Amino acid sequence: MYPFFRLLKDARRARGMPRLGLFDTHVSHHRCLPWDLDPWNELNNGRTLTIYDLGRIPFAMRTGLIDVLKEEGWGLTVAGSVVRYRRRVRMFDRIEIRSRFLGWDRRFSYIDQSMWRPDGDCSSQAVFRTACTDRNGIVAPERVMQAMRHAEPSPALPDWVQGWIAAEDQRPWPPARG
């Protein structure tokens, strides 16, 4: 089940925090709970993505994106993600999530998130390809930036993100049924 109570707690906390600039980093703290575990008693890979939600949604609140979504009647979706796992997170471990906006291309926006343990080791890192949507489909990132009153163009996306985008562009869709 989706951790709605945790999300409400984190959203309430974010409401009391100062606004962030579009490219500032939001830092949030979480704990790996028993229902977040896989059969090997470590943070489940699917739950990792959900906990990243718990960092990304308050980040969107603090940058003003959630306000724009409400004003425009838009939705927010994840259109792709890539995760690198490096260190285990076990039951009751405290983790810190750092969320930051990387930029956008003609269709999508890109958010970088990383999960850190108290000893300073990075447990995992994820990049999310996101989009705002309306009843007609994807809203162009330039339109989203206008609604957020952000006039500057996107900074260049890092080479490794551009490599991922290029790899995704080569990936067949729909996939083979094989």
PDB file of C-alpha atoms in Angstrom:
ATOM      1  CA  MET A   1       0.000   0.000   0.000  1.00  0.00           C
ATOM      2  CA  TYR A   2       1.191   3.502  -0.782  1.00  0.00           C
ATOM      3  CA  PRO A   3       2.478   5.306   2.345  1.00  0.00           C
ATOM      4  CA  PHE A   4      -0.139   8.079   2.338  1.00  0.00           C
ATOM      5  CA  PHE A   5       0.348   8.923   6.023  1.00  0.00           C
ATOM      6  CA  ARG A   6       4.093   9.345   5.508  1.00  0.00           C
ATOM      7  CA  LEU A   7       3.400  11.536   2.480  1.00  0.00           C
ATOM      8  CA  LEU A   8       0.963  13.703   4.466  1.00  0.00           C
ATOM      9  CA  LYS A   9       3.537  14.080   7.257  1.00  0.00           C
ATOM     10  CA  ASP A  10       6.261  15.063   4.785  1.00  0.00           C
ATOM     11  CA  ALA A  11       3.930  17.435   2.902  1.00  0.00           C
ATOM     12  CA  ARG A  12       2.924  19.137   6.153  1.00  0.00           C
ATOM     13  CA  ARG A  13       6.589  19.520   7.074  1.00  0.00           C
ATOM     14  CA  ALA A  14       7.404  20.946   3.610  1.00  0.00           C
ATOM     15  CA  ARG A  15       4.635  23.569   3.929  1.00  0.00           C
ATOM     16  CA  GLY A  16       6.491  25.066   6.881  1.00  0.00           C
ATOM     17  CA  MET A  17       9.839  25.190   5.078  1.00  0.00           C
ATOM     18  CA  PRO A  18      11.086  28.133   3.015  1.00  0.00           C
ATOM     19  CA  ARG A  19      10.565  28.166  -0.750  1.00  0.00           C
ATOM     20  CA  LEU A  20      13.331  26.754  -2.900  1.00  0.00           C
ATOM     21  CA  GLY A  21      14.711  28.087  -6.136  1.00  0.00           C
ATOM     22  CA  LEU A  22      14.114  25.810  -9.100  1.00  0.00           C
ATOM     23  CA  PHE A  23      17.646  24.374  -8.955  1.00  0.00           C
ATOM     24  CA  ASP A  24      18.072  24.235  -5.166  1.00  0.00           C
ATOM     25  CA  THR A  25      18.282  20.923  -3.319  1.00  0.00           C
ATOM     26  CA  HIS A  26      15.514  19.669  -1.039  1.00  0.00           C
ATOM     27  CA  VAL A  27      16.743  17.459   1.809  1.00  0.00           C
ATOM     28  CA  SER A  28      14.334  15.093   3.559  1.00  0.00           C
ATOM     29  CA  HIS A  29      14.795  12.393   6.197  1.00  0.00           C
ATOM     30  CA  HIS A  30      13.116   9.018   6.320  1.00  0.00           C
ATOM     31  CA  ARG A  31      13.350   5.703   8.119  1.00  0.00           C
ATOM     32  CA  CYS A  32      13.250   2.212   6.628  1.00  0.00           C
ATOM     33  CA  LEU A  33      10.256   0.581   8.295  1.00  0.00           C
ATOM     34  CA  PRO A  34       9.442  -3.157   8.529  1.00  0.00           C
ATOM     35  CA  TRP A  35       6.887  -2.974   5.690  1.00  0.00           C
ATOM     36  CA  ASP A  36       9.559  -1.447   3.404  1.00  0.00           C
ATOM     37  CA  LEU A  37      11.638  -4.647   3.482  1.00  0.00           C
ATOM     38  CA  ASP A  38      12.107  -7.426   0.965  1.00  0.00           C
ATOM     39  CA  PRO A  39      12.645 -11.114   1.883  1.00  0.00           C
ATOM     40  CA  TRP A  40      16.365 -10.374   2.512  1.00  0.00           C
ATOM     41  CA  ASN A  41      15.556  -7.808   5.216  1.00  0.00           C
ATOM     42  CA  GLU A  42      16.684  -4.799   3.249  1.00  0.00           C
ATOM     43  CA  LEU A  43      14.855  -1.938   1.577  1.00  0.00           C
ATOM     44  CA  ASN A  44      12.808  -3.342  -1.306  1.00  0.00           C
ATOM     45  CA  ASN A  45      13.794  -1.918  -4.691  1.00  0.00           C
ATOM     46  CA  GLY A  46      10.191  -1.000  -5.523  1.00  0.00           C
ATOM     47  CA  ARG A  47       9.733   0.669  -2.150  1.00  0.00           C
ATOM     48  CA  THR A  48      12.922   2.644  -2.839  1.00  0.00           C
ATOM     49  CA  LEU A  49      11.081   4.304  -5.729  1.00  0.00           C
ATOM     50  CA  THR A  50       8.140   5.048  -3.441  1.00  0.00           C
ATOM     51  CA  ILE A  51      10.398   6.591  -0.804  1.00  0.00           C
ATOM     52  CA  TYR A  52      11.926   8.737  -3.538  1.00  0.00           C
ATOM     53  CA  ASP A  53       8.330   9.975  -4.096  1.00  0.00           C
ATOM     54  CA  LEU A  54       8.356  11.096  -0.469  1.00  0.00           C
ATOM     55  CA  GLY A  55      11.283  13.362  -1.315  1.00  0.00           C
ATOM     56  CA  ARG A  56      10.123  14.461  -4.768  1.00  0.00           C
ATOM     57  CA  ILE A  57       6.599  15.616  -3.865  1.00  0.00           C
ATOM     58  CA  PRO A  58       7.699  17.965  -1.041  1.00  0.00           C
ATOM     59  CA  PHE A  59      10.457  19.194  -3.376  1.00  0.00           C
ATOM     60  CA  ALA A  60       7.764  20.053  -5.931  1.00  0.00           C
ATOM     61  CA  MET A  61       5.818  21.834  -3.194  1.00  0.00           C
ATOM     62  CA  ARG A  62       8.798  23.938  -2.120  1.00  0.00           C
ATOM     63  CA  THR A  63       9.662  24.999  -5.677  1.00  0.00           C
ATOM     64  CA  GLY A  64       6.065  26.065  -6.356  1.00  0.00           C
ATOM     65  CA  LEU A  65       5.325  23.347  -8.919  1.00  0.00           C
ATOM     66  CA  ILE A  66       2.437  21.880  -6.912  1.00  0.00           C
ATOM     67  CA  ASP A  67       0.785  25.331  -6.766  1.00  0.00           C
ATOM     68  CA  VAL A  68       1.077  25.611 -10.565  1.00  0.00           C
ATOM     69  CA  LEU A  69      -0.382  22.117 -11.024  1.00  0.00           C
ATOM     70  CA  LYS A  70      -3.400  23.126  -8.947  1.00  0.00           C
ATOM     71  CA  GLU A  71      -3.840  26.465 -10.771  1.00  0.00           C
ATOM     72  CA  GLU A  72      -3.616  24.898 -14.232  1.00  0.00           C
ATOM     73  CA  GLY A  73      -5.440  21.651 -13.458  1.00  0.00           C
ATOM     74  CA  TRP A  74      -2.394  19.641 -14.510  1.00  0.00           C
ATOM     75  CA  GLY A  75      -1.169  16.289 -13.289  1.00  0.00           C
ATOM     76  CA  LEU A  76       2.352  15.055 -12.714  1.00  0.00           C
ATOM     77  CA  THR A  77       3.705  11.742 -13.957  1.00  0.00           C
ATOM     78  CA  VAL A  78       6.937   9.782 -14.080  1.00  0.00           C
ATOM     79  CA  ALA A  79       7.736   8.805 -17.664  1.00  0.00           C
ATOM     80  CA  GLY A  80      10.893   6.856 -16.880  1.00  0.00           C
ATOM     81  CA  SER A  81      13.551   6.265 -14.271  1.00  0.00           C
ATOM     82  CA  VAL A  82      16.974   4.787 -13.885  1.00  0.00           C
ATOM     83  CA  VAL A  83      18.347   3.744 -10.506  1.00  0.00           C
ATOM     84  CA  ARG A  84      21.824   2.785  -9.364  1.00  0.00           C
ATOM     85  CA  TYR A  85      21.865   0.771  -6.120  1.00  0.00           C
ATOM     86  CA  ARG A  86      25.150   0.623  -4.184  1.00  0.00           C
ATOM     87  CA  ARG A  87      24.625   0.186  -0.413  1.00  0.00           C
ATOM     88  CA  ARG A  88      22.057  -1.745   1.576  1.00  0.00           C
ATOM     89  CA  VAL A  89      19.426  -0.031   3.680  1.00  0.00           C
ATOM     90  CA  ARG A  90      18.163  -2.212   6.504  1.00  0.00           C
ATOM     91  CA  MET A  91      15.236  -2.062   8.907  1.00  0.00           C
ATOM     92  CA  PHE A  92      15.091   1.136  10.983  1.00  0.00           C
ATOM     93  CA  ASP A  93      18.035   2.689   9.119  1.00  0.00           C
ATOM     94  CA  ARG A  94      17.695   6.442   8.854  1.00  0.00           C
ATOM     95  CA  ILE A  95      18.138   7.775   5.325  1.00  0.00           C
ATOM     96  CA  GLU A  96      18.447  11.221   3.832  1.00  0.00           C
ATOM     97  CA  ILE A  97      17.097  11.984   0.372  1.00  0.00           C
ATOM     98  CA  ARG A  98      18.479  14.845  -1.684  1.00  0.00           C
ATOM     99  CA  SER A  99      16.233  15.968  -4.532  1.00  0.00           C
ATOM    100  CA  ARG A 100      17.237  18.443  -7.215  1.00  0.00           C
ATOM    101  CA  PHE A 101      16.013  19.548 -10.606  1.00  0.00           C
ATOM    102  CA  LEU A 102      18.470  19.003 -13.458  1.00  0.00           C
ATOM    103  CA  GLY A 103      16.636  20.663 -16.355  1.00  0.00           C
ATOM    104  CA  TRP A 104      14.395  19.776 -19.257  1.00  0.00           C
ATOM    105  CA  ASP A 105      14.314  18.925 -22.936  1.00  0.00           C
ATOM    106  CA  ARG A 106      11.496  19.391 -25.476  1.00  0.00           C
ATOM    107  CA  ARG A 107       9.156  16.874 -23.745  1.00  0.00           C
ATOM    108  CA  PHE A 108      10.357  15.999 -20.257  1.00  0.00           C
ATOM    109  CA  SER A 109      11.892  17.374 -17.077  1.00  0.00           C
ATOM    110  CA  TYR A 110      14.646  15.520 -15.205  1.00  0.00           C
ATOM    111  CA  ILE A 111      15.025  15.191 -11.450  1.00  0.00           C
ATOM    112  CA  ASP A 112      18.064  13.729  -9.706  1.00  0.00           C
ATOM    113  CA  GLN A 113      17.583  12.081  -6.320  1.00  0.00           C
ATOM    114  CA  SER A 114      20.046  10.321  -4.073  1.00  0.00           C
ATOM    115  CA  MET A 115      19.620   8.356  -0.857  1.00  0.00           C
ATOM    116  CA  TRP A 116      22.295   8.720   1.838  1.00  0.00           C
ATOM    117  CA  ARG A 117      23.018   6.746   4.987  1.00  0.00           C
ATOM    118  CA  PRO A 118      24.111   8.454   8.236  1.00  0.00           C
ATOM    119  CA  ASP A 119      27.689   7.220   7.710  1.00  0.00           C
ATOM    120  CA  GLY A 120      27.891   9.397   4.577  1.00  0.00           C
ATOM    121  CA  ASP A 121      27.652   6.541   2.065  1.00  0.00           C
ATOM    122  CA  CYS A 122      25.299   6.956  -0.863  1.00  0.00           C
ATOM    123  CA  SER A 123      22.899   4.028  -0.908  1.00  0.00           C
ATOM    124  CA  SER A 124      21.323   4.721  -4.295  1.00  0.00           C
ATOM    125  CA  GLN A 125      20.813   7.383  -6.916  1.00  0.00           C
ATOM    126  CA  ALA A 126      17.922   7.802  -9.323  1.00  0.00           C
ATOM    127  CA  VAL A 127      17.084  10.053 -12.225  1.00  0.00           C
ATOM    128  CA  PHE A 128      13.416  10.541 -13.029  1.00  0.00           C
ATOM    129  CA  ARG A 129      12.027  11.629 -16.376  1.00  0.00           C
ATOM    130  CA  THR A 130       8.868  13.508 -15.440  1.00  0.00           C
ATOM    131  CA  ALA A 131       6.097  15.354 -17.223  1.00  0.00           C
ATOM    132  CA  CYS A 132       3.178  17.577 -16.413  1.00  0.00           C
ATOM    133  CA  THR A 133      -0.003  16.423 -18.092  1.00  0.00           C
ATOM    134  CA  ASP A 134      -3.391  17.810 -19.005  1.00  0.00           C
ATOM    135  CA  ARG A 135      -6.376  16.157 -20.675  1.00  0.00           C
ATOM    136  CA  ASN A 136      -4.553  16.320 -24.037  1.00  0.00           C
ATOM    137  CA  GLY A 137      -1.364  14.627 -22.845  1.00  0.00           C
ATOM    138  CA  ILE A 138       2.060  16.043 -22.009  1.00  0.00           C
ATOM    139  CA  VAL A 139       2.368  19.774 -21.335  1.00  0.00           C
ATOM    140  CA  ALA A 140       5.544  21.181 -22.932  1.00  0.00           C
ATOM    141  CA  PRO A 141       8.196  21.945 -20.307  1.00  0.00           C
ATOM    142  CA  GLU A 142       8.507  25.501 -21.683  1.00  0.00           C
ATOM    143  CA  ARG A 143       4.818  26.051 -20.844  1.00  0.00           C
ATOM    144  CA  VAL A 144       5.390  24.685 -17.342  1.00  0.00           C
ATOM    145  CA  MET A 145       8.367  27.024 -16.872  1.00  0.00           C
ATOM    146  CA  GLN A 146       6.252  29.986 -18.031  1.00  0.00           C
ATOM    147  CA  ALA A 147       3.565  29.074 -15.499  1.00  0.00           C
ATOM    148  CA  MET A 148       6.259  28.889 -12.814  1.00  0.00           C
ATOM    149  CA  ARG A 149       7.529  32.321 -13.947  1.00  0.00           C
ATOM    150  CA  HIS A 150      10.934  30.891 -14.812  1.00  0.00           C
ATOM    151  CA  ALA A 151      12.226  32.660 -17.935  1.00  0.00           C
ATOM    152  CA  GLU A 152      15.705  31.177 -18.378  1.00  0.00           C
ATOM    153  CA  PRO A 153      16.365  28.241 -20.711  1.00  0.00           C
ATOM    154  CA  SER A 154      17.248  24.839 -19.298  1.00  0.00           C
ATOM    155  CA  PRO A 155      20.854  24.368 -18.299  1.00  0.00           C
ATOM    156  CA  ALA A 156      22.637  21.709 -20.310  1.00  0.00           C
ATOM    157  CA  LEU A 157      21.757  18.302 -18.957  1.00  0.00           C
ATOM    158  CA  PRO A 158      24.807  16.340 -17.734  1.00  0.00           C
ATOM    159  CA  ASP A 159      26.421  14.070 -20.330  1.00  0.00           C
ATOM    160  CA  TRP A 160      25.422  10.932 -18.412  1.00  0.00           C
ATOM    161  CA  VAL A 161      21.772  12.043 -18.419  1.00  0.00           C
ATOM    162  CA  GLN A 162      21.963  12.813 -22.142  1.00  0.00           C
ATOM    163  CA  GLY A 163      23.418   9.316 -22.644  1.00  0.00           C
ATOM    164  CA  TRP A 164      20.453   7.800 -20.822  1.00  0.00           C
ATOM    165  CA  ILE A 165      18.041   9.879 -22.927  1.00  0.00           C
ATOM    166  CA  ALA A 166      19.795   8.692 -26.107  1.00  0.00           C
ATOM    167  CA  ALA A 167      19.587   5.064 -24.948  1.00  0.00           C
ATOM    168  CA  GLU A 168      15.864   5.475 -24.201  1.00  0.00           C
ATOM    169  CA  ASP A 169      15.325   6.968 -27.673  1.00  0.00           C
ATOM    170  CA  GLN A 170      16.805   3.796 -29.221  1.00  0.00           C
ATOM    171  CA  ARG A 171      14.698   1.468 -27.115  1.00  0.00           C
ATOM    172  CA  PRO A 172      11.820  -0.008 -29.111  1.00  0.00           C
ATOM    173  CA  TRP A 173       8.263   0.840 -28.126  1.00  0.00           C
ATOM    174  CA  PRO A 174       6.130  -1.076 -27.721  1.00  0.00           C
ATOM    175  CA  PRO A 175       8.488  -3.814 -26.549  1.00  0.00           C
ATOM    176  CA  ALA A 176       8.582  -7.199 -28.204  1.00  0.00           C
ATOM    177  CA  ARG A 177       6.044  -9.631 -26.778  1.00  0.00           C
ATOM    178  CA  GLY A 178       8.643 -12.418 -26.669  1.00  0.00           C
TER     179      GLY A 178
END
